[in-house]
Amino acid sequence: MVLAALAAPATAWSFEPGPWRLGGGEAMRLCGADVARHCAGITPGGGRLAQCLIDRRAALEPGCRAFIDRAKSAELTVMACAADARRLCPGIAPGGGRMIACLDGQRPAVSQACIRTLDAASEQLRP
């Protein structure tokens, strides 16, 4: 068990406590070995595996470290932009950059907190 890729329901931009979910996919590929190596004794659930990886960030493989950074950035964006997304982008399914594109296309109507978070996330994720 390991962190799963971020996923949100199509009807709302919200997550269980944090966007961390157990499962497979990209998270398993990038962080599975780190979970086994650094977090083997952690009981999954409630964000405990995610927190274990965050606490051991410096010791993680580069791919897992980048995944954790993207997930943290996405979590901050979700929190700062949830109200704007509900108001300005109803019916847009999160994922694949659709929600960010929708919000970015309506910048004059987007809250300053959301814009700052979008800009910071964009800067952090730049190669």
CSV table of C-alpha atoms in Angstrom, one decimal:
chain,number,residue,atom,x,y,z
A,1,MET,CA,0.0,0.0,0.0
A,2,VAL,CA,1.3,3.4,-0.9
A,3,LEU,CA,0.1,6.9,-1.8
A,4,ALA,CA,-2.1,7.0,-4.9
A,5,ALA,CA,-2.2,9.7,-7.5
A,6,LEU,CA,-4.3,12.6,-6.5
A,7,ALA,CA,-7.9,12.2,-7.4
A,8,ALA,CA,-11.0,14.3,-6.7
A,9,PRO,CA,-14.7,13.7,-7.4
A,10,ALA,CA,-15.9,15.4,-10.5
A,11,THR,CA,-18.6,17.2,-8.6
A,12,ALA,CA,-16.4,18.9,-6.1
A,13,TRP,CA,-12.8,19.9,-5.6
A,14,SER,CA,-12.3,18.4,-2.2
A,15,PHE,CA,-10.5,15.5,-0.6
A,16,GLU,CA,-10.5,13.4,2.5
A,17,PRO,CA,-8.0,14.8,5.0
A,18,GLY,CA,-5.4,15.8,2.6
A,19,PRO,CA,-5.2,14.4,-1.0
A,20,TRP,CA,-3.3,11.3,0.1
A,21,ARG,CA,-4.9,8.1,-0.8
A,22,LEU,CA,-3.7,4.5,-0.6
A,23,GLY,CA,-3.4,2.5,-3.8
A,24,GLY,CA,-1.2,2.1,-6.9
A,25,GLY,CA,-0.3,3.9,-10.1
A,26,GLU,CA,2.3,6.6,-10.2
A,27,ALA,CA,2.7,6.7,-6.4
A,28,MET,CA,3.4,2.9,-6.3
A,29,ARG,CA,5.9,3.2,-9.1
A,30,LEU,CA,7.7,6.2,-7.6
A,31,CYS,CA,7.4,5.7,-3.8
A,32,GLY,CA,6.8,2.0,-3.3
A,33,ALA,CA,10.4,1.2,-2.5
A,34,ASP,CA,10.7,4.2,-0.2
A,35,VAL,CA,7.5,3.2,1.7
A,36,ALA,CA,9.0,-0.3,2.1
A,37,ARG,CA,12.4,1.0,3.2
A,38,HIS,CA,11.4,4.0,5.4
A,39,CYS,CA,7.8,3.4,6.5
A,40,ALA,CA,7.3,-0.4,6.8
A,41,GLY,CA,6.0,-0.2,10.4
A,42,ILE,CA,3.5,2.5,9.7
A,43,THR,CA,-0.2,1.6,9.8
A,44,PRO,CA,-1.8,2.9,6.6
A,45,GLY,CA,-4.7,5.4,6.9
A,46,GLY,CA,-5.3,8.9,8.1
A,47,GLY,CA,-2.4,10.2,6.1
A,48,ARG,CA,0.2,8.4,8.2
A,49,LEU,CA,2.1,7.0,5.2
A,50,ALA,CA,2.2,10.4,3.6
A,51,GLN,CA,3.4,12.0,6.8
A,52,CYS,CA,6.1,9.3,7.1
A,53,LEU,CA,7.4,10.1,3.6
A,54,ILE,CA,7.2,13.9,4.2
A,55,ASP,CA,9.2,13.4,7.5
A,56,ARG,CA,11.8,11.4,5.6
A,57,ARG,CA,11.9,13.6,2.5
A,58,ALA,CA,15.6,14.0,2.4
A,59,ALA,CA,16.2,10.2,2.4
A,60,LEU,CA,13.7,9.5,-0.5
A,61,GLU,CA,14.6,8.6,-4.0
A,62,PRO,CA,14.4,11.6,-6.3
A,63,GLY,CA,11.3,10.4,-8.1
A,64,CYS,CA,9.4,9.9,-4.9
A,65,ARG,CA,10.6,13.2,-3.5
A,66,ALA,CA,9.3,15.0,-6.6
A,67,PHE,CA,6.0,13.1,-6.3
A,68,ILE,CA,5.6,14.2,-2.7
A,69,ASP,CA,6.4,17.8,-3.6
A,70,ARG,CA,3.8,17.8,-6.4
A,71,ALA,CA,1.2,16.3,-4.1
A,72,LYS,CA,1.9,18.9,-1.4
A,73,SER,CA,1.7,21.7,-4.0
A,74,ALA,CA,-1.6,20.2,-5.3
A,75,GLU,CA,-3.0,20.0,-1.8
A,76,LEU,CA,-2.3,23.7,-1.1
A,77,THR,CA,-3.8,24.7,-4.5
A,78,VAL,CA,-7.0,22.7,-3.8
A,79,MET,CA,-7.4,24.3,-0.4
A,80,ALA,CA,-6.8,27.9,-1.8
A,81,CYS,CA,-8.9,27.4,-4.9
A,82,ALA,CA,-11.8,25.2,-3.9
A,83,ALA,CA,-14.4,28.0,-3.6
A,84,ASP,CA,-13.3,29.5,-6.9
A,85,ALA,CA,-13.4,26.2,-8.7
A,86,ARG,CA,-17.0,25.5,-7.4
A,87,ARG,CA,-18.1,29.0,-8.4
A,88,LEU,CA,-16.3,29.5,-11.7
A,89,CYS,CA,-15.8,25.9,-13.1
A,90,PRO,CA,-18.9,23.8,-12.2
A,91,GLY,CA,-19.0,20.7,-14.3
A,92,ILE,CA,-15.2,20.7,-15.0
A,93,ALA,CA,-13.8,17.4,-13.9
A,94,PRO,CA,-10.5,17.8,-11.9
A,95,GLY,CA,-7.5,16.1,-13.3
A,96,GLY,CA,-5.3,16.5,-16.4
A,97,GLY,CA,-4.9,20.2,-15.7
A,98,ARG,CA,-8.5,20.9,-16.7
A,99,MET,CA,-9.4,22.7,-13.4
A,100,ILE,CA,-6.2,24.8,-13.5
A,101,ALA,CA,-6.8,25.7,-17.1
A,102,CYS,CA,-10.4,26.8,-16.3
A,103,LEU,CA,-9.3,28.9,-13.3
A,104,ASP,CA,-6.4,30.4,-15.3
A,105,GLY,CA,-8.8,31.3,-18.1
A,106,GLN,CA,-10.9,33.3,-15.6
A,107,ARG,CA,-8.1,35.1,-13.7
A,108,PRO,CA,-10.0,38.4,-13.3
A,109,ALA,CA,-12.7,36.6,-11.3
A,110,VAL,CA,-10.4,34.3,-9.3
A,111,SER,CA,-9.5,35.2,-5.7
A,112,GLN,CA,-6.1,36.6,-5.0
A,113,ALA,CA,-5.3,33.7,-2.6
A,114,CYS,CA,-6.0,31.2,-5.4
A,115,ILE,CA,-3.9,33.1,-8.0
A,116,ARG,CA,-1.0,33.3,-5.6
A,117,THR,CA,-1.2,29.6,-5.0
A,118,LEU,CA,-1.5,28.7,-8.7
A,119,ASP,CA,1.5,30.9,-9.5
A,120,ALA,CA,3.6,29.4,-6.7
A,121,ALA,CA,2.7,25.8,-7.7
A,122,SER,CA,3.5,26.6,-11.3
A,123,GLU,CA,6.9,28.0,-10.3
A,124,GLN,CA,7.7,25.0,-8.1
A,125,LEU,CA,6.8,22.5,-10.8
A,126,ARG,CA,8.8,24.2,-13.5
A,127,PRO,CA,11.8,22.1,-14.6
